[in-house]
GROMACS .gro file of C-alpha atoms in nm:
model
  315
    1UNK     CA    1   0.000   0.000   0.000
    2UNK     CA    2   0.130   0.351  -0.078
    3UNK     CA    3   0.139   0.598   0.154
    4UNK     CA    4   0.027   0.897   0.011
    5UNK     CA    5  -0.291   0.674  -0.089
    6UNK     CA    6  -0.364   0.600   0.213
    7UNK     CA    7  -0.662   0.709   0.407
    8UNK     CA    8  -0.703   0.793   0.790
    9UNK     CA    9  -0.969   0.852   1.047
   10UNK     CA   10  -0.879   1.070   1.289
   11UNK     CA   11  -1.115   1.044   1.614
   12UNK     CA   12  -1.067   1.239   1.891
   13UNK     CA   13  -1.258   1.519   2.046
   14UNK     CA   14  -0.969   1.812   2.120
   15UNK     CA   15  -0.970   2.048   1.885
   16UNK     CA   16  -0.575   2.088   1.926
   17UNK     CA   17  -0.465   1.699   1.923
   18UNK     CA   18  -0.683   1.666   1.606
   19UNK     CA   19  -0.483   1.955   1.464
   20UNK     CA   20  -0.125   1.800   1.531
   21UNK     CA   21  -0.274   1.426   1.430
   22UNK     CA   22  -0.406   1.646   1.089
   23UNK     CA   23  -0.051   1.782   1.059
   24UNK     CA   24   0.159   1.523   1.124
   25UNK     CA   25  -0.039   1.255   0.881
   26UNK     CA   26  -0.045   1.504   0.608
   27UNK     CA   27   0.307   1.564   0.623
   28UNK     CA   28   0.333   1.196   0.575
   29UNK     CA   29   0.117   1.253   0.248
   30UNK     CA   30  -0.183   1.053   0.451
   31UNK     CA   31  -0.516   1.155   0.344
   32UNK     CA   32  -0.725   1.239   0.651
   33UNK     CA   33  -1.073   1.232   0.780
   34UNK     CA   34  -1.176   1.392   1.117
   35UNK     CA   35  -1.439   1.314   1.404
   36UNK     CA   36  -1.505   1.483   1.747
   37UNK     CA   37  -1.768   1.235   1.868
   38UNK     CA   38  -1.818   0.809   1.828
   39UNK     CA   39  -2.118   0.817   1.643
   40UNK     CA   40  -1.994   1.077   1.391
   41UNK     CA   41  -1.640   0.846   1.341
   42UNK     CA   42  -1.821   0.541   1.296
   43UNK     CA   43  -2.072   0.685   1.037
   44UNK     CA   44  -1.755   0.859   0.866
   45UNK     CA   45  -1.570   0.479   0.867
   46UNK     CA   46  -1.875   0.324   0.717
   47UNK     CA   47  -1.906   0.597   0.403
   48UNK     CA   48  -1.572   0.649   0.351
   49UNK     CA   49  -1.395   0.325   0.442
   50UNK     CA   50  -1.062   0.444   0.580
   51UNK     CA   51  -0.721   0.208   0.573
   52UNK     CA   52  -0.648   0.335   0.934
   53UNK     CA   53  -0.821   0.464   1.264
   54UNK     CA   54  -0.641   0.636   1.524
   55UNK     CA   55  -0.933   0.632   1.795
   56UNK     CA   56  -0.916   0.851   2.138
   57UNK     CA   57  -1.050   0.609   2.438
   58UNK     CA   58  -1.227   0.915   2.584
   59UNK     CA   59  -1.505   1.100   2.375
   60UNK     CA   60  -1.789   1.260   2.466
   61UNK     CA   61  -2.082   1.024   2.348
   62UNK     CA   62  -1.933   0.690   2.381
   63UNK     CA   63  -1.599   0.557   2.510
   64UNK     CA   64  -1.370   0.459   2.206
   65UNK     CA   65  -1.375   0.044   2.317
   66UNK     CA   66  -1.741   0.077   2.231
   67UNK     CA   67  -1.692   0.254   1.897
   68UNK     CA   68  -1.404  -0.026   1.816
   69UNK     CA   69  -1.663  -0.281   1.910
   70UNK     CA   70  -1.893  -0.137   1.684
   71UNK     CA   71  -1.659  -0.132   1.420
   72UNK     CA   72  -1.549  -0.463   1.429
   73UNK     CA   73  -1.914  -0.611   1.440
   74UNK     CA   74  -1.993  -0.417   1.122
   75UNK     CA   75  -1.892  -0.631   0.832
   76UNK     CA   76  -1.762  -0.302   0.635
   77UNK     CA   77  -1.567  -0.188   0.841
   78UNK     CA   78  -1.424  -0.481   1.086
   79UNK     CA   79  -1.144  -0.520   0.869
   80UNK     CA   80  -1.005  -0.175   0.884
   81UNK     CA   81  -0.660  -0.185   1.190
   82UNK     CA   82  -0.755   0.046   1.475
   83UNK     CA   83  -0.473   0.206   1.654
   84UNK     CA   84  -0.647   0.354   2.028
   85UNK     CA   85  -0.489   0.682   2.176
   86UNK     CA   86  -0.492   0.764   2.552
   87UNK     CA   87  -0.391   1.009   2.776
   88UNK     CA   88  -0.399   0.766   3.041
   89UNK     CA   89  -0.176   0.468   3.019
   90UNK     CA   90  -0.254   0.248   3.262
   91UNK     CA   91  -0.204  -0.098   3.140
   92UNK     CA   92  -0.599  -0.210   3.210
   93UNK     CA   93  -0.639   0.046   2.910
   94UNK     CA   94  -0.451  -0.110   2.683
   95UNK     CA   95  -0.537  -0.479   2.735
   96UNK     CA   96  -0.897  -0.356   2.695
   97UNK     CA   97  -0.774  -0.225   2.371
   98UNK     CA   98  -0.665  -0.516   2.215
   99UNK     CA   99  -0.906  -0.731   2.360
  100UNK     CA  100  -1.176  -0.500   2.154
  101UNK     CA  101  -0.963  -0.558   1.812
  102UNK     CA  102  -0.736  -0.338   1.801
  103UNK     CA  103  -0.359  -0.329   1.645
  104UNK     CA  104  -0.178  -0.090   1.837
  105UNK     CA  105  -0.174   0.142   2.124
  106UNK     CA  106  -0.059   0.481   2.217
  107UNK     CA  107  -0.028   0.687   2.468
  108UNK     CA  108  -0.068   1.047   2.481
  109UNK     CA  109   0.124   1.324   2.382
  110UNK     CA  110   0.239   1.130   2.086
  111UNK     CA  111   0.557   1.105   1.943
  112UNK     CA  112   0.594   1.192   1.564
  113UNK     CA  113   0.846   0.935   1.532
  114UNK     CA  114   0.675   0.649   1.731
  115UNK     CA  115   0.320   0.742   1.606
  116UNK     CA  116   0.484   0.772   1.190
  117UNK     CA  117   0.644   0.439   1.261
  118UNK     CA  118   0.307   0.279   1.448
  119UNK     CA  119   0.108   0.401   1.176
  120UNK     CA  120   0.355   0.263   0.917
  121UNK     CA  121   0.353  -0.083   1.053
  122UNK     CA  122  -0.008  -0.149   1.133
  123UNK     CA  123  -0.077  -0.054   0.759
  124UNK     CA  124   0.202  -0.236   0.616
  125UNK     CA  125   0.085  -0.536   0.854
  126UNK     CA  126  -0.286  -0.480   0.659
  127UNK     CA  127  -0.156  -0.475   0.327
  128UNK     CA  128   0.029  -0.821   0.387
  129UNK     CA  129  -0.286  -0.933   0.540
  130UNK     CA  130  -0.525  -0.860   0.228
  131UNK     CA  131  -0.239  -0.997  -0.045
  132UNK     CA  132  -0.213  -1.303   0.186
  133UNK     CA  133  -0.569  -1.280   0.141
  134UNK     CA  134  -0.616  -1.259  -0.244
  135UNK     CA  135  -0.348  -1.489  -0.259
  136UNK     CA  136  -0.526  -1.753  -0.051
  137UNK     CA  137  -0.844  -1.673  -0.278
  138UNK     CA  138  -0.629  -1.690  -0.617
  139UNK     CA  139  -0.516  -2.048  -0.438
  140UNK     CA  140  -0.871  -2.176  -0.431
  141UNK     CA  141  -0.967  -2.082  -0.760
  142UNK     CA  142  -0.703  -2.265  -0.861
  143UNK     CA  143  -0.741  -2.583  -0.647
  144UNK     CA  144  -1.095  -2.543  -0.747
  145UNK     CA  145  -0.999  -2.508  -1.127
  146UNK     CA  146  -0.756  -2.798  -1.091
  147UNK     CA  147  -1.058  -3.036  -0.890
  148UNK     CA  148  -1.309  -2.985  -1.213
  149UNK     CA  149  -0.999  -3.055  -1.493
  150UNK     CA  150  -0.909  -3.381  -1.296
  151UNK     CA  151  -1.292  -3.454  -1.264
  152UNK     CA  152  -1.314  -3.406  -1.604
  153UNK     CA  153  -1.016  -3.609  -1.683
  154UNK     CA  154  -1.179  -3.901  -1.475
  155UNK     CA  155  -1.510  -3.898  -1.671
  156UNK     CA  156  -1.327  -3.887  -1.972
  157UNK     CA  157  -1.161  -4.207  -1.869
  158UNK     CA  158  -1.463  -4.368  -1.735
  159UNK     CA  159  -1.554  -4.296  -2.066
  160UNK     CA  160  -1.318  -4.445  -2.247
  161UNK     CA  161  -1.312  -4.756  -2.027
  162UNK     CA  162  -1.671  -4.793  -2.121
  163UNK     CA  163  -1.608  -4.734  -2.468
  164UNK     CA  164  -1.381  -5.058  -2.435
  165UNK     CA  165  -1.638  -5.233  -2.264
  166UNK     CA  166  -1.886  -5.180  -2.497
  167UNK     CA  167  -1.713  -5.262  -2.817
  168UNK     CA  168  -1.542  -5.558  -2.675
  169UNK     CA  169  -1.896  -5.694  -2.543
  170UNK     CA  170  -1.992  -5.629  -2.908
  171UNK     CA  171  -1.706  -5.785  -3.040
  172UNK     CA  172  -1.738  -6.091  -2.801
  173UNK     CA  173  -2.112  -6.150  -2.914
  174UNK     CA  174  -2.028  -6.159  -3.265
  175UNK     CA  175  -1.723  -6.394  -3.248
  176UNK     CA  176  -1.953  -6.655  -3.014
  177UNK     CA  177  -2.210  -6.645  -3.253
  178UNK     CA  178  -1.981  -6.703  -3.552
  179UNK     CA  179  -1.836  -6.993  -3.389
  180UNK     CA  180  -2.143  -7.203  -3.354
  181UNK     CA  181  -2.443  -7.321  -3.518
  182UNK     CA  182  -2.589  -7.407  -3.192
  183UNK     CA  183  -2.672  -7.085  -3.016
  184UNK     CA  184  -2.813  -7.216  -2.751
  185UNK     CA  185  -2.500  -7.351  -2.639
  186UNK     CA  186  -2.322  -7.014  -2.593
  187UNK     CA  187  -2.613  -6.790  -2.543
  188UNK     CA  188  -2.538  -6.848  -2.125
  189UNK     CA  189  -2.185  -6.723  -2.172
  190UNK     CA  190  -2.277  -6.413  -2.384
  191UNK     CA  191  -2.524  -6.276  -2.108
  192UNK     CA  192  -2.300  -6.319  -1.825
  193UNK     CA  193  -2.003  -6.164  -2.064
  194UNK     CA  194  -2.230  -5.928  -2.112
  195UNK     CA  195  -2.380  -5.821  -1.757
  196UNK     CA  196  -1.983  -5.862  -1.632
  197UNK     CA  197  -1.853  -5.601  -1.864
  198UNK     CA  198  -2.155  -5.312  -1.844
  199UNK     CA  199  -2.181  -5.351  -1.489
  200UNK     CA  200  -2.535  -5.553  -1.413
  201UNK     CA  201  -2.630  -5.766  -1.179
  202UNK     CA  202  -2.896  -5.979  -1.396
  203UNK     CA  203  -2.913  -6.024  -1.736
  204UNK     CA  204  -3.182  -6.243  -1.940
  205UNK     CA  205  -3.300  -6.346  -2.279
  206UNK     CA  206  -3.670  -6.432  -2.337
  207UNK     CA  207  -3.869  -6.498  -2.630
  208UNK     CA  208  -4.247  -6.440  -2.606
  209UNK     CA  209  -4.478  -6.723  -2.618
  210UNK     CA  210  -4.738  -6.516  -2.866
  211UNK     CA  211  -4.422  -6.513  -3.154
  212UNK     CA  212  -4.293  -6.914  -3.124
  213UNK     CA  213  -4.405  -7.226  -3.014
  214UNK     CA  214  -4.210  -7.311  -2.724
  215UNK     CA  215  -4.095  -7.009  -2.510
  216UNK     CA  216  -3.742  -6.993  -2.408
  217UNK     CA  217  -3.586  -6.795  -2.109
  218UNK     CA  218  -3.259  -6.797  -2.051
  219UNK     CA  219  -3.062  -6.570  -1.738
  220UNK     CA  220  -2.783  -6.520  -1.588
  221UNK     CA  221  -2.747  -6.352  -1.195
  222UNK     CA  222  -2.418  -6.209  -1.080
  223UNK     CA  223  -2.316  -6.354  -0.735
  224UNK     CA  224  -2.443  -6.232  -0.392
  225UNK     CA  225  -2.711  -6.063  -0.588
  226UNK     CA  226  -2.993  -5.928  -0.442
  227UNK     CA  227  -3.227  -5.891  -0.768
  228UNK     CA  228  -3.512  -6.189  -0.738
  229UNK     CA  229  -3.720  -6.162  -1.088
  230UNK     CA  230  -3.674  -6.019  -1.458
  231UNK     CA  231  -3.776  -5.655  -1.494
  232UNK     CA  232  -4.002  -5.766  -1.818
  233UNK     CA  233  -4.171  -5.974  -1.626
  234UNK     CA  234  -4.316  -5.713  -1.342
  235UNK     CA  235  -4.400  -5.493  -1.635
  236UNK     CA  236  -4.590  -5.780  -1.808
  237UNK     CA  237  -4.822  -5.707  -1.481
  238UNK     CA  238  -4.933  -5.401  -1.643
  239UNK     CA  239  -4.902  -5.473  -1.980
  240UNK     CA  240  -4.831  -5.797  -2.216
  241UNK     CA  241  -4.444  -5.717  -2.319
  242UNK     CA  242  -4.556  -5.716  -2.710
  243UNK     CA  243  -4.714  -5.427  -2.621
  244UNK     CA  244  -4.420  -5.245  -2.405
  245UNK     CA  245  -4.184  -5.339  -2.666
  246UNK     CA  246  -4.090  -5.140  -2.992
  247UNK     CA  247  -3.801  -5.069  -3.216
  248UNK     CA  248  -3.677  -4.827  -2.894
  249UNK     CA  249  -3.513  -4.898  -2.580
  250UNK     CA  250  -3.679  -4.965  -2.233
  251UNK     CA  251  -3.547  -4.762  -1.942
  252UNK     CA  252  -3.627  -4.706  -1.631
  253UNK     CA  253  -3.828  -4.699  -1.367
  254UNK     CA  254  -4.043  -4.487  -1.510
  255UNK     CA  255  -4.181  -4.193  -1.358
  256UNK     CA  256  -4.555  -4.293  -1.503
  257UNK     CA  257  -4.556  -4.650  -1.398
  258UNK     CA  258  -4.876  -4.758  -1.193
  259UNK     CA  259  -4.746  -4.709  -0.818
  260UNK     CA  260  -4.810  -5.051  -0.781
  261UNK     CA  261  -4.587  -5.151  -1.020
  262UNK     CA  262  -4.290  -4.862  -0.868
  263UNK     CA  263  -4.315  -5.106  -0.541
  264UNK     CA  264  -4.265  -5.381  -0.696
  265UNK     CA  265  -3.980  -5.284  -0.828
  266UNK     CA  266  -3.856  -5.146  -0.512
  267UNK     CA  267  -3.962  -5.520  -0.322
  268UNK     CA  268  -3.745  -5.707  -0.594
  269UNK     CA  269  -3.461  -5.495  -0.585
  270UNK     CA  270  -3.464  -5.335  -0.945
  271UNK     CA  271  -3.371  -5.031  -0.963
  272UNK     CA  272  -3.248  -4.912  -1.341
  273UNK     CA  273  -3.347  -5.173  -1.610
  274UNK     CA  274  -3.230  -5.176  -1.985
  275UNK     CA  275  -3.458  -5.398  -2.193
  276UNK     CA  276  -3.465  -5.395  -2.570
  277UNK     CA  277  -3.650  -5.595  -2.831
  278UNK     CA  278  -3.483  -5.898  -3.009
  279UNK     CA  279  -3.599  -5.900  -3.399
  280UNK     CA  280  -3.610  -6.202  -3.622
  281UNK     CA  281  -3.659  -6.138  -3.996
  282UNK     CA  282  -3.799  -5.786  -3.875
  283UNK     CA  283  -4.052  -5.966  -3.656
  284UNK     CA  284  -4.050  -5.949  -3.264
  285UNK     CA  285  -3.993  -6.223  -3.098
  286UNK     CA  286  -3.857  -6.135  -2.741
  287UNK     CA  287  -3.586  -5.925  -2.539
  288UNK     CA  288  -3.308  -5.898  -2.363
  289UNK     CA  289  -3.304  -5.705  -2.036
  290UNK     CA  290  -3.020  -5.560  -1.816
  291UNK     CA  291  -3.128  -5.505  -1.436
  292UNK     CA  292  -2.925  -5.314  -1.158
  293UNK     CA  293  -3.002  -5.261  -0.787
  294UNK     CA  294  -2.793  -4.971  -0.805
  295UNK     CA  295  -3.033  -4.654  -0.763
  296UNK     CA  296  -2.988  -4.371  -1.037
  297UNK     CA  297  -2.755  -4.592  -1.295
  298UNK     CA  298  -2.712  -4.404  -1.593
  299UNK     CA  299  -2.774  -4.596  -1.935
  300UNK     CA  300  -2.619  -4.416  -2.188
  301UNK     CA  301  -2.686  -4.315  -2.573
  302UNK     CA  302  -2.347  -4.559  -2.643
  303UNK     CA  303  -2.438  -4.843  -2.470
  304UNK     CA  304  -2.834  -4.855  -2.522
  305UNK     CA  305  -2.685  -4.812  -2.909
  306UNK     CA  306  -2.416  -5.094  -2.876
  307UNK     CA  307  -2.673  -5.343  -2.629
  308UNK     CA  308  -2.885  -5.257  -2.958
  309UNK     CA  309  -2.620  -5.384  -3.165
  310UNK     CA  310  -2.581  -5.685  -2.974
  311UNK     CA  311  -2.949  -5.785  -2.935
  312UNK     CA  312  -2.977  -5.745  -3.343
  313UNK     CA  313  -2.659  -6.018  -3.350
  314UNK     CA  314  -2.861  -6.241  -3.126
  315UNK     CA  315  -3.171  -6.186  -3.325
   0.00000   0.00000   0.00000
């Protein structure tokens, strides 16, 4: 801080002390505000928002403790260093002092050197405290800048190891299917490949008894789960899964399922459930579904597009 910037409250009420104070901090190219009473200093510290105070203990309307109490209770002004000035120096004074807030204390008649040099410290001392400040704010935008680019950093490889997933599950359902003319030998291993690499705790295959002769249901559970039915099959309480079904993805729970239906979900212990339809020779003849206790599971636009992939292959 420079010092001819600088601005200071002078509040005392003799005419002749506020004269010298004037005179000395001018010659020290201070800028400087005067107050003979408590009330008027603290109304001139709130307006003009001084760097300094030099505050007499003894004025006519309040005692100066009060007006420093005031001051630092006020959030615009509890900041600005208050040095206290008294013509009696007894030490209960000055503990009171700095028990109220205050930086310094001084005992009258001042000194020009010791008040100059007072004065000069206590703002020096405030300037360090508000770049230690900024500096302490210019550190948390920073940490905070640095937390969202590592955040992002970790989505983006969550991403990518999703990506991975995804077009190796692909990958693996199209190899096992070239392999064998028997599907129904591998079909097992493809659902739990599948529910192992996207993360689900149930996985099943079903064809619907309306499209073929002999319906077929085939599942696979991860270990120590809690799930206890298929997700196609609670909906098929509400309506017959020909119906449900289209050309589009099933997610949910959905907000405008019957609330009967929302607690049985809840009582089974599905949560978020993937099912999409399973086409033969553009006909519809069952699905495959993906359930998850896990509350809130996102299914995204590249999986639902790659499980859509994957259903056509089994199709």
């Amino acid at each position: 801080m420079k010092t001819e910037k600088a601005c200071i409250l002078l509040i005392d009420d003799d005419p002749l002390i506020l004269a010298i104070l004037r005179y000395i901090m001018e010659h020290e190219q201070y800028k400087v505000l005067e107050a003979q009473n408590g009330q008027c200093g603290l109304q001139l510290a709130d307006d003009e928002q001084p760097d300094l105070i030099l505050l007499d203990i003894n004025l006519p309307d309040m005692n100066g403790f009060d007006v420093c109490n005031e001051l630092k209770q006020d959030e615009k002004t509890k900041d600005i260093p208050v040095i206290f000035l008294s013509a009696t120096g007894v030490e209960r004074n000055e503990y009171r002092g700095f028990e109220e807030g205050a930086v310094d204390f001084l005992r009258k008649p001042v000194n020009k050197a010791q008040l100059c040099a007072r004065v000069n410290n206590a703002l020096d001392m405030q300037a360090a405290r508000q770049k230690l400040e900024q500096q302490t704010l210019e550190l948390e935008r920073t940490n905070s800048l640095l937390k969202e680019s590592l955040a992002a950093q970790q989505r983006t490889g969550r991403n990518l190891v999703q990506r991975d997933r995804i077009l190796s599950s692909m990958n693996y359902v199209a190899k096992s299917f070239l392999k064998t003319d028997d599907w129904e030998e591998i079909i097992k291993d493809v659902l739990k490949y599948l529910g192992e690499n996207i993360d689900s705790e149930h996985v099943y295959l079903k064809t619907f008894e309306s499209q073929i002769p002999r319906r077929r249901h085939y599942t696979w559970y991860k270990t120590h789960n809690t799930i206890t039915c298929s997700s196609i099959d609670l909906l098929a309480m509400w309506k017959p899964p020909i119906k449900l079904l289209s050309e589009d993805a099933i997610t949910g729970p959905d907000a405008d399922l019957p609330s009967f239906l929302g607690e049985e979900f809840e009582n089974n212990n599905i949560r978020t459930y993937l099912i999409l339809p399973v086409y033969v020779y553009k006909q519809l003849w069952g699905c495959i579904g993906f359930d998850c206790s896990l509350p809130g599971r996102s299914w995204d636009e590249s999986l639902v597009e790659a499980m859509k992939t994957s259903s056509d292959i089994i199709g």
